[in-house]
Short mmCIF file of C-alpha atoms (C1' of nucleotides) in Angstrom, two decimals:
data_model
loop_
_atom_site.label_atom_id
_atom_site.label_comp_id
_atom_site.label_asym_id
_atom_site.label_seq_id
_atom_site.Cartn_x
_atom_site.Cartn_y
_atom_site.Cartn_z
CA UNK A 72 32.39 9.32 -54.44
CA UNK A 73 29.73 6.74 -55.49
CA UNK A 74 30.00 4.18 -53.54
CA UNK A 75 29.06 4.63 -50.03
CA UNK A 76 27.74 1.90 -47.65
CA UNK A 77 24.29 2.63 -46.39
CA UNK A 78 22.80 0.93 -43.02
CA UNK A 79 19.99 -0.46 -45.34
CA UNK A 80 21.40 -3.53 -46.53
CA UNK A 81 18.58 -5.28 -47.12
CA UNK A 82 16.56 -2.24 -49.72
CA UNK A 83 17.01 -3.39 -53.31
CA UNK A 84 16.73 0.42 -54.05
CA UNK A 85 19.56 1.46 -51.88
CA UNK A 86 21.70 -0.84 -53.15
CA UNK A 87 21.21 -0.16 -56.47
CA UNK A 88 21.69 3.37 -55.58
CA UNK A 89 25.02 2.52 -54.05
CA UNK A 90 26.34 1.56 -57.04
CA UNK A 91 24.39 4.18 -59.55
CA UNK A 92 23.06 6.67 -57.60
CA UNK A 93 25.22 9.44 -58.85
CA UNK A 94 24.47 11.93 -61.21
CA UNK A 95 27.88 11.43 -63.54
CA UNK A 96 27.31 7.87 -63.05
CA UNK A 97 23.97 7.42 -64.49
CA UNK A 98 24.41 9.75 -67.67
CA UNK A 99 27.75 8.09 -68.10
CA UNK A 100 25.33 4.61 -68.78
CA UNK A 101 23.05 7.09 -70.65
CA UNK A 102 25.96 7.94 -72.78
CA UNK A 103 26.91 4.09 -73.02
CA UNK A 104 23.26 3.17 -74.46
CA UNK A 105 23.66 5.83 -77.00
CA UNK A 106 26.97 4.10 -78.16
CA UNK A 107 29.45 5.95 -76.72
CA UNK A 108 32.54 3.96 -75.58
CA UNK A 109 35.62 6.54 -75.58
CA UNK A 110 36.80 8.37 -72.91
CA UNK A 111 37.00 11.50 -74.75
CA UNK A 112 33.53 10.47 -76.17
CA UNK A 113 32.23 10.40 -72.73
CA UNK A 114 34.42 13.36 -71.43
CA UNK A 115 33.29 16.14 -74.40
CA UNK A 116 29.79 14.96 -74.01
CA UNK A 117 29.64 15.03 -70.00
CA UNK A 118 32.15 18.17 -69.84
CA UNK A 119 33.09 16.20 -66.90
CA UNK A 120 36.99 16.27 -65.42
CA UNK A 121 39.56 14.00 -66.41
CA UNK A 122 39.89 13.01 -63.13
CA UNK A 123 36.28 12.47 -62.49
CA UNK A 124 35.27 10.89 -65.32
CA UNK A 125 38.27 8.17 -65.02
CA UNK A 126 36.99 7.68 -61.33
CA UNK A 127 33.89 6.85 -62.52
CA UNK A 128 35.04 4.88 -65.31
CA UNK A 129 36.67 2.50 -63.00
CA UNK A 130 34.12 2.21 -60.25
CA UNK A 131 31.53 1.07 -62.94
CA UNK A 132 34.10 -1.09 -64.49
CA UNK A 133 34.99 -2.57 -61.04
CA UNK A 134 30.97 -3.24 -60.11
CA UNK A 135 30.38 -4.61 -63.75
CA UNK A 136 28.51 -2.30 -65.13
CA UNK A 137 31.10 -1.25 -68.03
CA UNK A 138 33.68 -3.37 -69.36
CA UNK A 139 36.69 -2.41 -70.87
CA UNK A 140 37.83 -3.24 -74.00
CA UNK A 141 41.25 -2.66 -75.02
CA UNK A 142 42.55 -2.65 -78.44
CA UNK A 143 45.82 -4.40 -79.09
CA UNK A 144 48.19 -1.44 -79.85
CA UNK A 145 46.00 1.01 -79.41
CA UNK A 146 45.98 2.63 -76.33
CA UNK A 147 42.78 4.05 -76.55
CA UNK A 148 40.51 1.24 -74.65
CA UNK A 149 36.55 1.24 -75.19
CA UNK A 150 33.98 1.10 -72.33
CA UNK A 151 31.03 -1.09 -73.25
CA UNK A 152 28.15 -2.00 -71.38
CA UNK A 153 27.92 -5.39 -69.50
CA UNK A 154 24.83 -7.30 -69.47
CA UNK A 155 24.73 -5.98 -66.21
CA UNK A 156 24.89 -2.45 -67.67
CA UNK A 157 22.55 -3.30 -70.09
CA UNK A 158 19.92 -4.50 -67.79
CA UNK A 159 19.82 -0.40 -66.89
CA UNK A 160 18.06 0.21 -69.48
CA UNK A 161 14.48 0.07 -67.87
CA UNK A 162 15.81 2.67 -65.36
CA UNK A 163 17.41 5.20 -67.95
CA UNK A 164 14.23 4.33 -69.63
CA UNK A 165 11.89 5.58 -66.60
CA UNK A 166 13.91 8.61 -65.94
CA UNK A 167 13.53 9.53 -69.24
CA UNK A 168 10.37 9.32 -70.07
CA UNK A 169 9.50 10.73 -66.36
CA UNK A 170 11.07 13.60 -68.07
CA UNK A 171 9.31 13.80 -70.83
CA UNK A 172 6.47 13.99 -69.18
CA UNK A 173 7.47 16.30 -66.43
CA UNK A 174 10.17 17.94 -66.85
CA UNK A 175 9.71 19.73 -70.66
CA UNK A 176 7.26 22.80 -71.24
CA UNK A 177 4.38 21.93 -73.59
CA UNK A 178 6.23 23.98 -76.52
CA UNK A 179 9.82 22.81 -75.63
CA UNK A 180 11.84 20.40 -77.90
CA UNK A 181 13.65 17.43 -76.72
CA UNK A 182 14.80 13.89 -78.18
CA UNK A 183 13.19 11.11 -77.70
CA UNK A 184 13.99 7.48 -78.46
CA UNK A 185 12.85 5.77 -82.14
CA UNK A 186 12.90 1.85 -82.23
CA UNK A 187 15.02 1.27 -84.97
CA UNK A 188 12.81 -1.20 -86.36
CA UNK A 189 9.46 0.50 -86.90
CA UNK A 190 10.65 4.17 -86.50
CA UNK A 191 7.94 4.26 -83.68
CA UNK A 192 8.74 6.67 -80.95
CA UNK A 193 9.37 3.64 -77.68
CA UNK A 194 6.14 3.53 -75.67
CA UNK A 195 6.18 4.46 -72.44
CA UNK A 196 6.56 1.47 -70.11
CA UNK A 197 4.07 1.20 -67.73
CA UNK A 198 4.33 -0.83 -64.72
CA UNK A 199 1.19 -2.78 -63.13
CA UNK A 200 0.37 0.36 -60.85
CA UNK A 201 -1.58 1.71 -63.45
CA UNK A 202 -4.86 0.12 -62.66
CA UNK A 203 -4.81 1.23 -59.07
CA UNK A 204 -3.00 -1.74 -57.81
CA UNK A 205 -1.06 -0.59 -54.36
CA UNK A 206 1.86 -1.92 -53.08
CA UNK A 207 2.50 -3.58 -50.04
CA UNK A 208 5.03 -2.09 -47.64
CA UNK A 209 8.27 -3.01 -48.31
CA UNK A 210 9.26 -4.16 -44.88
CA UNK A 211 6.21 -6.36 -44.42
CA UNK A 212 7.35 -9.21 -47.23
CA UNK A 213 10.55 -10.49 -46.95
CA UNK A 214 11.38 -13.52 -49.15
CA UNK A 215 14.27 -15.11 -50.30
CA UNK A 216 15.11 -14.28 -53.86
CA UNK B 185 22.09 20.70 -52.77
CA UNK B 186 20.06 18.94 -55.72
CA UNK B 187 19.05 21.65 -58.31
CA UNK B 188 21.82 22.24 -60.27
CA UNK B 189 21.51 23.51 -63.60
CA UNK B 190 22.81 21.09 -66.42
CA UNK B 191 24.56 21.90 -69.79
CA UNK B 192 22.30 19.31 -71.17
CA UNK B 193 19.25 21.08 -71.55
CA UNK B 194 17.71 18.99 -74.34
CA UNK B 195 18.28 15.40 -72.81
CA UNK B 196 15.57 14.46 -70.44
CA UNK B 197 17.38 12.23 -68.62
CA UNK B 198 19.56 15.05 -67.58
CA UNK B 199 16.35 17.04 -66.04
CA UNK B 200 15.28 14.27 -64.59
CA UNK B 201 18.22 13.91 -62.50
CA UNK B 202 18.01 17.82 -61.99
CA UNK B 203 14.96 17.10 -59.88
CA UNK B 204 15.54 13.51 -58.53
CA UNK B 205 19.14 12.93 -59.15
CA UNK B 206 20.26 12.40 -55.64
CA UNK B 207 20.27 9.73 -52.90
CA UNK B 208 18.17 11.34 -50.39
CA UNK B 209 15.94 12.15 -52.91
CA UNK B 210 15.24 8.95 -53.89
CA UNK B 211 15.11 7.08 -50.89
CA UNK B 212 12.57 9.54 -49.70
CA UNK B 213 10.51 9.01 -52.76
CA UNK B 214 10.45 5.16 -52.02
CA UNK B 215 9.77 5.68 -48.86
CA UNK B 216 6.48 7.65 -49.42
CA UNK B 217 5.47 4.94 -52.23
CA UNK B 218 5.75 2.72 -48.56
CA UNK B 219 3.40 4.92 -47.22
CA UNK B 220 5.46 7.58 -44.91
CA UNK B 221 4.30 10.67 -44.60
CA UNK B 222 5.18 12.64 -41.46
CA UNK B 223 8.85 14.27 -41.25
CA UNK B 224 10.00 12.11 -38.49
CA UNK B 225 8.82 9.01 -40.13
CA UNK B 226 10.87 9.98 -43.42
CA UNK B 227 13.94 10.95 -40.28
CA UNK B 228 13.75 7.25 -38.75
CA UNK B 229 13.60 5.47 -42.00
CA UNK B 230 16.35 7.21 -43.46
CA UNK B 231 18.15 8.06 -40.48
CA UNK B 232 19.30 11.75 -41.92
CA UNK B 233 20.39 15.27 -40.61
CA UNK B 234 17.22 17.40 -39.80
CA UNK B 235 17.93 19.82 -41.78
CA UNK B 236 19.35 18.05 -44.87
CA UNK B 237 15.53 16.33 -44.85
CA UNK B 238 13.71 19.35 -44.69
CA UNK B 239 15.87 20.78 -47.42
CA UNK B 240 14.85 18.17 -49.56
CA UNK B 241 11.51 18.08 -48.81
CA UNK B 242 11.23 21.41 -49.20
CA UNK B 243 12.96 20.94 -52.63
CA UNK B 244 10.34 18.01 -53.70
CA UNK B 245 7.43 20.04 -53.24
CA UNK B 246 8.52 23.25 -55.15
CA UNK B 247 9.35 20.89 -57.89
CA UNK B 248 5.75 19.32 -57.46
CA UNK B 249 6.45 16.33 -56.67
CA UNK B 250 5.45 16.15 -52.36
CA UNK B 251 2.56 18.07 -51.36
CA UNK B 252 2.03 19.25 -48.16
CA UNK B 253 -0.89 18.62 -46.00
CA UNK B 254 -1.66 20.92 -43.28
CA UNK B 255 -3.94 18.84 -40.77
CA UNK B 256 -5.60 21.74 -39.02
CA UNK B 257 -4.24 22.71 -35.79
CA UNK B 258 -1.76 19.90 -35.77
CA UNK B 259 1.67 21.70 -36.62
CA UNK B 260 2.86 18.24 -38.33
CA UNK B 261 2.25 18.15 -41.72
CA UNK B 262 1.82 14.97 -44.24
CA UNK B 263 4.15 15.00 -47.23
CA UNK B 264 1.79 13.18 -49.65
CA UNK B 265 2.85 12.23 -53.90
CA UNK B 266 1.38 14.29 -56.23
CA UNK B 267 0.15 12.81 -59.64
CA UNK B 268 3.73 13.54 -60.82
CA UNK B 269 5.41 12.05 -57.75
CA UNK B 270 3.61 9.06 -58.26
CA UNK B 271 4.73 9.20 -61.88
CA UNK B 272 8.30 8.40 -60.28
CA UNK B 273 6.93 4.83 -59.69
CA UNK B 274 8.63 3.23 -62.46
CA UNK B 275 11.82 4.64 -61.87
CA UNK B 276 11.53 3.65 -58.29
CA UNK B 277 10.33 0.45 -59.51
CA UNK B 278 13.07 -0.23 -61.92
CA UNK B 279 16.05 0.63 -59.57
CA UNK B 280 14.27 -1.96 -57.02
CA UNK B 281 13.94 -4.60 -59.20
CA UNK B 282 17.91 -4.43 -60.86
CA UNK B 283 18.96 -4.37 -57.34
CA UNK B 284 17.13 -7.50 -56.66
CA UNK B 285 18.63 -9.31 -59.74
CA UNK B 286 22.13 -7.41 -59.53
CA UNK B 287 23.05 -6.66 -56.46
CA UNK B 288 22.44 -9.35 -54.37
CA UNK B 289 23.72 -12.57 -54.12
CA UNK B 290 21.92 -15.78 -54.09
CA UNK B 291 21.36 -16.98 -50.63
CA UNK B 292 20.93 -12.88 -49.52
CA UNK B 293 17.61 -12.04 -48.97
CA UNK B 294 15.90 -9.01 -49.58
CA UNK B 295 12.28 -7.73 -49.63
CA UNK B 296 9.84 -7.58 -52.54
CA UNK B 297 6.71 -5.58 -53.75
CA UNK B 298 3.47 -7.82 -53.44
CA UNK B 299 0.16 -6.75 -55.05
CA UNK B 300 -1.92 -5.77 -53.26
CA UNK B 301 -5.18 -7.95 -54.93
CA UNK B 302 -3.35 -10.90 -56.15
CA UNK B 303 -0.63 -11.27 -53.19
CA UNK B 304 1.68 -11.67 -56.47
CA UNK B 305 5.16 -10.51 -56.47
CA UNK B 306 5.11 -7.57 -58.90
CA UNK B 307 6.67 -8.76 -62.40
CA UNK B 308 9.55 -7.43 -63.94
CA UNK B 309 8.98 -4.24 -65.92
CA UNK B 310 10.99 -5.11 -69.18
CA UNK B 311 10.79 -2.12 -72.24
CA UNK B 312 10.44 -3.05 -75.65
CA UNK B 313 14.49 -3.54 -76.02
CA UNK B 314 13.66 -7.45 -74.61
CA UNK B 315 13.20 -8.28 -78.48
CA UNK B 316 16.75 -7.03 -79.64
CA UNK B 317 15.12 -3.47 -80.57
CA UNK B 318 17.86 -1.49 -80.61
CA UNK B 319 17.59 2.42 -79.66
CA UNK B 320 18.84 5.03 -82.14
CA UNK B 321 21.13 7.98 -80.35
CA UNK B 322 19.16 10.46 -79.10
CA UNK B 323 20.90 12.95 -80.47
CA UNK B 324 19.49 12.29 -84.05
CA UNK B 325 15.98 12.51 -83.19
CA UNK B 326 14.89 15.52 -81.96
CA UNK B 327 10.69 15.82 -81.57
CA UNK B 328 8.17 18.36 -80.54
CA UNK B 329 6.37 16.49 -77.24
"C1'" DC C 137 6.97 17.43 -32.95
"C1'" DC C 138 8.61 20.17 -36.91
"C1'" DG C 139 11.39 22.54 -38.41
"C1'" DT C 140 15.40 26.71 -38.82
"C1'" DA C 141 20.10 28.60 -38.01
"C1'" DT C 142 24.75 28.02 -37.29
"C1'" DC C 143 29.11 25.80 -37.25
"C1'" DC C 144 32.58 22.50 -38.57
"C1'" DA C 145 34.63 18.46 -40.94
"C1'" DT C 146 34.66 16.14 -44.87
"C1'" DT C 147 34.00 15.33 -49.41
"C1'" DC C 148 33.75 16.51 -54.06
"C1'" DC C 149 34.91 18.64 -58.08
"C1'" DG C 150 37.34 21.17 -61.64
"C1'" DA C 151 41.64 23.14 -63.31
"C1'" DT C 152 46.20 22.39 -64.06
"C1'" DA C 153 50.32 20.03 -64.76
"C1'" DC C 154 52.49 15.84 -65.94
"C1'" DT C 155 53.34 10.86 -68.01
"C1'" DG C 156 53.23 6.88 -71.46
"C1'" DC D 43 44.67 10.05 -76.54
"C1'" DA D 44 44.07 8.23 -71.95
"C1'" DG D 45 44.85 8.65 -68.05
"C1'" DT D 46 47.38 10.02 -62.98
"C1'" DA D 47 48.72 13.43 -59.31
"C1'" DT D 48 47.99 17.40 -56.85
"C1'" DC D 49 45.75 21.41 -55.04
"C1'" DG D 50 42.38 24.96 -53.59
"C1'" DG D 51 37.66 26.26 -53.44
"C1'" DA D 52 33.05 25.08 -53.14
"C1'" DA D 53 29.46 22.46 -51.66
"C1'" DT D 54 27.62 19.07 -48.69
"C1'" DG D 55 26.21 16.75 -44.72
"C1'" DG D 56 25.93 15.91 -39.77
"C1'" DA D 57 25.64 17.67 -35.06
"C1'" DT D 58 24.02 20.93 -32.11
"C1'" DA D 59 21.36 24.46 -30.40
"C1'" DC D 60 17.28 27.06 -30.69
"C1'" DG D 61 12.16 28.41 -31.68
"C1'" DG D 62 7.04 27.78 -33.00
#
DNA sequence: CCGTATCCATTCCGATACTG
DNA sequence: CAGTATCGGAATGGATACGG
């Protein structure tokens, strides 16, 4: 199961990865920015189990990640993105594109995201690193948020 | 184990997580972007099983993204990123920073990335979608790299 | 110190059957 | 359709012992 409680409380990465760092989990929210929101939307495209895929469903509900929406007589509810959720989207983002450029052959296909706007292909984001800053170890600089 | 082949050839998120898609993975990553290097560095940080580290280690650099330093007669190696390892920076990067605005709570404190030059926190990596640009589904929009 | 090999407990997952 | 309940097999992870 996802959620497991690791003895480093005080890593912003494990934490995150306490609550996403699962393999179903994180193409679930991949699923969710590409508009899914049905169970059986999630379930054909995962080809995950019933079971699984309502676990999951409920842990990300329960940590805010998804929402649910239900739909007056319909029983069929719809799983949307929180804020929360949304704010994911730099991290789908970076595994993505880490793929892109990593994990494809020159002369393989594969999708990749259009702005809706300009039709542009997204750029790749780029974090300050690039121009040989280094980063200070972790442990050294603790601050209050 | 972490290699697992996916359904989901086409989606790079999906072979991302193929190669980095697991906890141990991760954590190992972020701790060699702090600097660690030797095997029993990696063990005390992490505080895992022997031989689950050396499986993954093993795993990260036949996927390319550890080398291994020999240091001459010394049996203990370095595990060292490679250009693509250090390519993971912005995923690392990203799940850091929603942690720090999502997962912890306002009086909890936590550590932060400082640059190096400036002795700046590092700023929030934010994608293009800041703007309301909204992504089309990647299945429509299948490219050549 | 850096692993490898083995063993055991636990967890995880998928298939199936069942309910509103 | 959207789940819940159960079950068996597979995989995983931790501990231990051992070797280079």
């Amino acid at each position: 199961m996802t959620p497991r409680t690791w003895t480093d409380r005080q890593c912003p990465v494990a934490r995150t990865l306490d609550l996403v760092g699962d393999r179903w989990v994180l193409l679930i929210i991949r699923d969710a920015f590409d508009g899914l929101t049905r169970f059986s939307e999630f379930q054909r495209s995962l080809g995950i189990a019933k079971n699984i895929l309502a676990d999951r469903l409920r842990l990300l509900v329960e940590n805010g990640i998804l929402r649910r929406v239900d739909t007056g007589a319909d029983s069929r509810a719809h799983y949307r993105l929180t804020p929360r959720g949304e704010d994911l989207f730099t991290v789908i983002v970076g595994l993505r594109q880490w793929g892109e450029r990593n994990a494809f052959e020159a002369d393989e296909e594969h999708s990749v995201l259009i702005l809706e706007q300009t039709g542009e292909p997204l750029p790749n984001i780029d974090p300050v690193r690039a121009d040989g800053g280094r980063i200070v170890a972790r442990d050294t600089h603790v601050q209050k948020v």
